[in-house]
């Protein structure tokens, strides 16, 4: 009879319909079978049944006598238990024998029982399959109970891993045929029961789980991963109930007189966390959903007419106490499991809309005070530990805690006042907590090498870690300066900076510098810097370096760039003003300390800023020049950098002038900054002075800049190239020009364009009209240029910018060269001789390309024939560049520099002589340019003390005499010059005036050269009588 | 016999536990066999002794005492049923059904295996108890419901016992159970039926064949079981629709021997007093209810799943056929009933089908029909109404249902139209001269009150028998005192029906 139960024949038979041999037992046989089962003795043969046969007998009864099923299942418990015991014994023996599989009887008993267990399993699963409604509840309860019993009974065995290691447990038990079979049965039941009553099934599971708490977790975990949706919600609900029962709130329970059995049970939350943690690896989404749903359900009003199982979570929603306990429970859960915290933290905030908050608040009002405090600190702890969503949490907290106002009316209605206060408090506690965390961290450089890794783990504050990435947004938020909010955020920034170390602090400051839009906002940067400066050294230099890097990588648009430069400028300037105030404002010492540091830091990067001077966007270039103008040149700066800066500054100056001309209002300030920068540069060192002056002169004489100063343009056809020369960095790319040239052949300047009246297709060539520059503009430009040059030349210091502005403002429009009078006035500081020499030399280099006969001493007048070509060139230069006279005057003012210009003077004079000699006009007024030039030349030479005063006064009579007489007089000048060579060594320094003077008395008799003057005077005494006194020796 | 019978069961392992006590008791019993009436003091002694033992041996001990006390009481007393002492009942409840008597002493429960052992012992005991009376008495002492806390475990134990008796075919127990089913309130009977159905129809897949074999062994039990089962499955929900296997089995039983249905009715002495609220005496009405409601109920089940596969409809047709068979059998049994009633001179006096129950059935049918009307179920409604009409007609014709045609009309007024029913209600064409006509067996004498009752040849009573007290169904009058409690209370013999004055 038993043979037909052997092996797989059984299961094959069971699947077929079973009218066949199974029920062939007569009642008598069955009675015997029952007796055998009860007594354990074979009734026919009278011998004792083996465990295996006994189990088979039980299975037969299960199939035939329904009334026996309770007893049979109970008996089978023993079989399973025996199997597990044998199994574990084998394992232990194996472990002892070191893998030698010499386990004798144990293994046979295991294998013996294994097929019985297979049979049992087959029968049970067949039953469940055939009539799930009847068997599933029965078997599931039995299986779960047995599982619990087995796992807790054998938990102490050596082979069994500790209950905390869920995965090992799972592995062990799933490798055991008995428990695996039970598990499969249970899964089958659950799968069958899910359709109509999952609750009962899971409840049994969880009740067992409570009973055998830590040892049983593997079952729940396994089932949970098979039926995540059901199990997760149930486990949570169960945990909640337990949590409520176990005393999160003692006071409340005492009020309700609830029977508490604290004695026996360990709080189950640990198990819940373990199970969920196990499930989280694969079902984190469902867990997250479930947790959030739980939270929402706990707050939403209790369902009125909903059947209790509709939500599937066991109806905890219906109990107000449980609902109230939900939030603390969730907090506790999150505190225990970082995984769960991570799952929820990011999205929980999304749910905290005002209505939810109001409900939350209503719910919390019922809590006792200390409970609330606990929760608050727990929440703070959680926020600080949450690995993601920190930014959103922060935003939420700040938004909610910000006092509502009429002005800031967002899309969401302002929350309740008490909610706001609570949030405020939470935020403050959070900040305090973070503060503690941040500042209590052991210093990284402390000599504890052995604990470095562990401590590093401890030191990590996930909240701050995450926020580090959002520091830009944080800065932007802070800069909005919204009431309290920016205080919080500022504090947070501070903490972040301390936490993240130099890199974060640098980033924060850099962001602040970039994003601040006005001085108040900028003040935040210094407020941030002040506390940080104590702990972090070298912060500002690295910040500036970072800003510079930002500039280099061109991540900023023009507006931001300008803002950054302006902010830096403001920062530097504030210090300058403080210094000017004589340190009276000690209150702002913090700010000034930062300003000083910024200044130093910036001065190390000036060369990086100077390319920005020529930035195409005026806003940027203006900001750059402002920054440079108020920043200090470093003490030790490489000449290359200096020259770079100088070149940029001078180029920028001319660009400024041009821009100023285009729209007066805009450029004015920029020109001021530019002047200031140039004068600073010039004052820095002789090298820079030389470079600046040289480039200024060259720039002023440059073809492209000529029109700025009233010069004539030589080649009307070269507009485009000129302008591109003129503004080297105006955004016109060389590539573009080349492309243009390559694709459409530019015939301008070509023979074709000369002979024709235009290019075919482009219409008639516009007639060239030499643009007559606006005299006012020219005037102003000229003034500005000279103001700069004078400032540069006069190294005396003072307040150059102010005077320069005064000078240029005072400049009026009388005549063509009105600027000369106010510029070379006694009020101005004396022109530095050295500077003047630089100008002089530069002038010579630029005007006079031919260096033959370039010596200072003058040859006889006849020898001028040899240099006619050069002289004509020089004259043309002067014709084309009115600015030259003014430059000459500057040179003249810086005695004895004019000596070095003697070639120019000579050339000019010789052409004048030639002109006046050839002139057949009745009056000198008929050749105005020459007249003017003669006057200026002579007066200039007088100013430079190349001529004695008597001789230099002759220009006063020029307008009144004939051309020939002018020639005579000029010839006298030449003669004098030939006689008394313009040598610098003839000048002596007069210390009290700070100027060089020439003592003409040492130069022999002047009277010899006066004679032609006197004869001219005599001849025209009627007209020149009033001037005679000017020529007395 | 009883003494030795029980004793043999618990002497094997007894001694190890409480040898001395057992020996003492045995001695005591032996010394005092004939007049052993244990007084309350002795009882409390026994109780204390039992408390110390393990639950199984204690239970056995109690059974032993029960056997002895009842057996001896039966021998000594001449009364029909010896009373059971209260203390004895308490012992039974405490140690067999584990009802806590003392608040502080939690009785040790038996394990399932122990319980099985106990059941096995009981089975064997009842099997071997040769005296029917003692068996009956002990059975009812154990399992008749007392209306206290013990009833639940009593029912559980009874369910298991009967289930096991079915499995191992213990006819005596089944007979006892049949009696129990007859004498117990229908609610409990339904519960027992539920347990048995769970065991044999739903839980163990092929166990129904075991149950099927019982019919030959204990037809009485089967008859009662059918009644209980029809009361259990009333088509009110899916769970309460008879399982196909059960239906098949019942139809098999009935077609094999239709008399099965009348077994209880025939065997019950007319003067036996049945308790209130017990099962109906025949399963006829229950089966009729099944036949009539089945088409409607299956239709209702199918309604939500109209698009289901063919398996459903095949099953439906299979059970349709079974119900048809069943209906036919019921009609046949009515005819057999008529013969029996005629033999017993009970025509028109004993309503086998109470009018009230029929009225309830009609009510249910009309409600079901209303529910179904929006759906295309005309065929099924007509089928149900046809069956109802047939059954009503046959029942009235055979005298199983005592009902006037006017009442019938009033009763069936809410039902949807059905030709056959219409015919039944309007009655056969009235033969012109009623007095001159010969005997016509199909003239339903008692439903034409206007007609002289002398036309009814079946009536053995005097034409103007004035009082029902003269009828042989004397005990039935007792029910008139509780008209609202029992269906049997509404026996037409006790009611003022229009036809009565002319009898």
CSV table of C-alpha atoms in Angstrom, one decimal, chain B residues 18-209:
chain,number,residue,atom,x,y,z
B,18,UNK,CA,-2.5,7.9,38.6
B,19,UNK,CA,-2.6,4.3,39.2
B,20,UNK,CA,-3.7,4.4,42.8
B,21,UNK,CA,-6.6,6.7,42.1
B,22,UNK,CA,-7.8,4.7,39.3
B,23,UNK,CA,-7.6,1.5,41.2
B,24,UNK,CA,-9.5,3.1,44.0
B,25,UNK,CA,-12.2,4.3,41.7
B,26,UNK,CA,-12.5,1.0,40.1
B,27,UNK,CA,-12.9,-0.7,43.3
B,28,UNK,CA,-15.5,1.8,44.4
B,29,UNK,CA,-17.4,1.3,41.2
B,30,UNK,CA,-17.2,-2.4,41.3
B,31,UNK,CA,-18.5,-2.4,44.8
B,32,UNK,CA,-21.4,-0.2,44.0
B,33,UNK,CA,-22.3,-0.9,40.5
B,34,UNK,CA,-26.0,-1.0,40.7
B,35,UNK,CA,-26.6,2.0,42.8
B,36,UNK,CA,-23.9,4.3,41.9
B,37,UNK,CA,-25.0,7.7,42.0
B,38,UNK,CA,-22.1,10.0,42.7
B,39,UNK,CA,-23.0,12.8,44.9
B,40,UNK,CA,-21.7,16.2,44.6
B,41,UNK,CA,-18.9,15.8,47.2
B,42,UNK,CA,-17.6,12.8,45.4
B,43,UNK,CA,-17.9,14.8,42.3
B,44,UNK,CA,-15.6,17.5,43.5
B,45,UNK,CA,-13.2,14.9,44.7
B,46,UNK,CA,-13.1,13.4,41.2
B,47,UNK,CA,-12.8,16.8,39.8
B,48,UNK,CA,-9.8,17.7,41.8
B,49,UNK,CA,-8.2,14.4,40.9
B,50,UNK,CA,-8.9,15.0,37.3
B,51,UNK,CA,-7.4,18.5,37.3
B,52,UNK,CA,-4.1,16.9,38.0
B,53,UNK,CA,-4.2,14.6,35.1
B,54,UNK,CA,-3.4,15.2,31.5
B,55,UNK,CA,-6.4,16.3,29.5
B,56,UNK,CA,-6.8,13.2,27.5
B,57,UNK,CA,-6.8,10.8,30.4
B,58,UNK,CA,-9.1,13.2,32.3
B,59,UNK,CA,-11.5,13.2,29.4
B,60,UNK,CA,-11.5,9.5,29.2
B,61,UNK,CA,-12.1,9.3,32.9
B,62,UNK,CA,-15.1,11.5,32.6
B,63,UNK,CA,-16.5,9.4,29.8
B,64,UNK,CA,-16.1,6.5,32.0
B,65,UNK,CA,-18.0,8.1,34.8
B,66,UNK,CA,-20.7,9.2,32.4
B,67,UNK,CA,-21.1,5.7,31.1
B,68,UNK,CA,-21.3,4.2,34.5
B,69,UNK,CA,-23.7,6.7,35.9
B,70,UNK,CA,-26.0,6.8,33.0
B,71,UNK,CA,-25.9,3.1,32.4
B,72,UNK,CA,-26.7,2.4,36.0
B,73,UNK,CA,-29.4,5.0,36.1
B,74,UNK,CA,-31.0,3.5,33.0
B,75,UNK,CA,-31.0,0.1,34.6
B,76,UNK,CA,-32.3,1.3,37.9
B,77,UNK,CA,-34.9,3.7,36.9
B,78,UNK,CA,-37.9,2.9,34.9
B,79,UNK,CA,-38.6,6.3,33.5
B,80,UNK,CA,-38.1,7.0,29.9
B,81,UNK,CA,-35.1,9.2,30.2
B,82,UNK,CA,-33.0,9.2,33.3
B,83,UNK,CA,-32.0,12.8,34.2
B,84,UNK,CA,-28.4,13.7,34.1
B,85,UNK,CA,-27.0,15.1,37.2
B,86,UNK,CA,-25.9,18.7,37.0
B,87,UNK,CA,-22.5,17.9,38.5
B,88,UNK,CA,-21.9,15.3,35.9
B,89,UNK,CA,-22.7,17.8,33.1
B,90,UNK,CA,-20.3,20.2,34.6
B,91,UNK,CA,-17.6,17.5,34.6
B,92,UNK,CA,-18.3,16.7,31.0
B,93,UNK,CA,-18.1,20.3,30.0
B,94,UNK,CA,-15.0,21.0,31.9
B,95,UNK,CA,-12.9,18.0,31.0
B,96,UNK,CA,-14.2,17.1,27.6
B,97,UNK,CA,-15.2,20.4,26.1
B,98,UNK,CA,-12.7,22.4,28.1
B,99,UNK,CA,-14.9,25.2,29.4
B,100,UNK,CA,-13.2,26.9,32.2
B,101,UNK,CA,-15.1,26.5,35.3
B,102,UNK,CA,-12.8,28.3,37.6
B,103,UNK,CA,-11.5,31.6,36.6
B,104,UNK,CA,-8.1,30.9,37.9
B,105,UNK,CA,-7.7,27.3,36.7
B,106,UNK,CA,-7.3,27.3,33.0
B,107,UNK,CA,-8.1,23.8,31.9
B,108,UNK,CA,-5.4,22.1,29.9
B,109,UNK,CA,-6.5,21.7,26.4
B,110,UNK,CA,-6.0,18.6,24.5
B,111,UNK,CA,-3.7,18.6,21.5
B,112,UNK,CA,-5.2,17.7,18.2
B,113,UNK,CA,-3.7,14.2,18.4
B,114,UNK,CA,-5.1,13.7,21.8
B,115,UNK,CA,-8.4,14.9,20.6
B,116,UNK,CA,-8.2,12.5,17.8
B,117,UNK,CA,-7.5,9.8,20.3
B,118,UNK,CA,-10.5,10.7,22.3
B,119,UNK,CA,-12.7,10.8,19.2
B,120,UNK,CA,-11.4,7.4,18.3
B,121,UNK,CA,-12.3,6.1,21.7
B,122,UNK,CA,-15.8,7.6,21.4
B,123,UNK,CA,-16.2,6.0,18.0
B,124,UNK,CA,-15.3,2.7,19.2
B,125,UNK,CA,-17.4,3.0,22.3
B,126,UNK,CA,-20.5,4.0,20.5
B,127,UNK,CA,-19.8,1.2,18.0
B,128,UNK,CA,-19.5,-1.4,20.6
B,129,UNK,CA,-22.3,-0.2,22.8
B,130,UNK,CA,-24.9,-2.6,22.0
B,131,UNK,CA,-27.8,-1.0,23.8
B,132,UNK,CA,-29.4,1.6,21.6
B,133,UNK,CA,-30.9,3.4,24.6
B,134,UNK,CA,-27.7,3.8,26.4
B,135,UNK,CA,-26.0,4.9,23.3
B,136,UNK,CA,-28.6,7.5,22.6
B,137,UNK,CA,-28.6,8.8,26.1
B,138,UNK,CA,-24.8,9.1,26.3
B,139,UNK,CA,-24.7,10.7,22.9
B,140,UNK,CA,-27.3,13.2,23.8
B,141,UNK,CA,-25.7,13.7,27.2
B,142,UNK,CA,-22.5,14.6,25.4
B,143,UNK,CA,-23.8,16.5,22.5
B,144,UNK,CA,-27.2,17.9,23.1
B,145,UNK,CA,-26.9,21.6,23.4
B,146,UNK,CA,-27.2,23.2,26.7
B,147,UNK,CA,-27.2,26.8,25.6
B,148,UNK,CA,-24.1,27.6,27.5
B,149,UNK,CA,-20.5,28.3,26.7
B,150,UNK,CA,-19.7,24.7,26.1
B,151,UNK,CA,-21.9,24.6,23.0
B,152,UNK,CA,-19.2,25.8,20.7
B,153,UNK,CA,-16.7,23.1,21.6
B,154,UNK,CA,-19.5,20.6,21.8
B,155,UNK,CA,-20.4,21.4,18.2
B,156,UNK,CA,-16.7,21.2,17.2
B,157,UNK,CA,-16.3,17.9,18.8
B,158,UNK,CA,-19.6,16.6,17.3
B,159,UNK,CA,-18.6,17.7,13.9
B,160,UNK,CA,-15.4,15.9,14.1
B,161,UNK,CA,-17.0,12.8,15.6
B,162,UNK,CA,-19.6,12.6,12.9
B,163,UNK,CA,-17.1,13.3,10.2
B,164,UNK,CA,-14.9,10.6,11.5
B,165,UNK,CA,-17.8,8.2,11.8
B,166,UNK,CA,-18.7,8.8,8.2
B,167,UNK,CA,-15.1,8.1,7.3
B,168,UNK,CA,-14.9,4.8,9.2
B,169,UNK,CA,-18.6,4.1,8.7
B,170,UNK,CA,-19.8,3.9,12.3
B,171,UNK,CA,-23.5,3.4,11.8
B,172,UNK,CA,-24.5,3.7,15.4
B,173,UNK,CA,-23.0,7.1,15.6
B,174,UNK,CA,-24.7,8.1,12.4
B,175,UNK,CA,-28.0,7.0,13.8
B,176,UNK,CA,-27.4,8.9,16.9
B,177,UNK,CA,-26.5,11.9,14.8
B,178,UNK,CA,-29.7,11.5,12.8
B,179,UNK,CA,-31.6,11.7,16.0
B,180,UNK,CA,-29.6,14.7,17.1
B,181,UNK,CA,-30.3,16.4,13.8
B,182,UNK,CA,-34.0,15.8,14.3
B,183,UNK,CA,-34.1,17.1,17.8
B,184,UNK,CA,-31.8,20.1,17.6
B,185,UNK,CA,-32.6,23.6,16.5
B,186,UNK,CA,-32.0,24.0,12.8
B,187,UNK,CA,-29.3,26.6,13.2
B,188,UNK,CA,-27.1,24.0,14.9
B,189,UNK,CA,-28.0,21.4,12.4
B,190,UNK,CA,-27.0,23.8,9.6
B,191,UNK,CA,-23.7,24.2,11.4
B,192,UNK,CA,-23.1,20.5,11.6
B,193,UNK,CA,-24.0,20.2,7.9
B,194,UNK,CA,-21.6,22.9,7.2
B,195,UNK,CA,-18.8,21.1,8.9
B,196,UNK,CA,-19.5,17.9,7.1
B,197,UNK,CA,-19.8,19.6,3.8
B,198,UNK,CA,-16.5,21.4,4.4
B,199,UNK,CA,-14.9,18.2,5.2
B,200,UNK,CA,-16.2,16.1,2.5
B,201,UNK,CA,-17.0,18.5,-0.3
B,202,UNK,CA,-14.5,21.2,-0.2
B,203,UNK,CA,-11.6,20.2,1.9
B,204,UNK,CA,-10.6,16.7,0.9
B,205,UNK,CA,-11.0,16.5,-2.9
B,206,UNK,CA,-12.3,13.0,-3.3
B,207,UNK,CA,-13.9,12.3,0.0
B,208,UNK,CA,-17.4,12.8,-1.3
B,209,UNK,CA,-17.4,9.2,-2.4
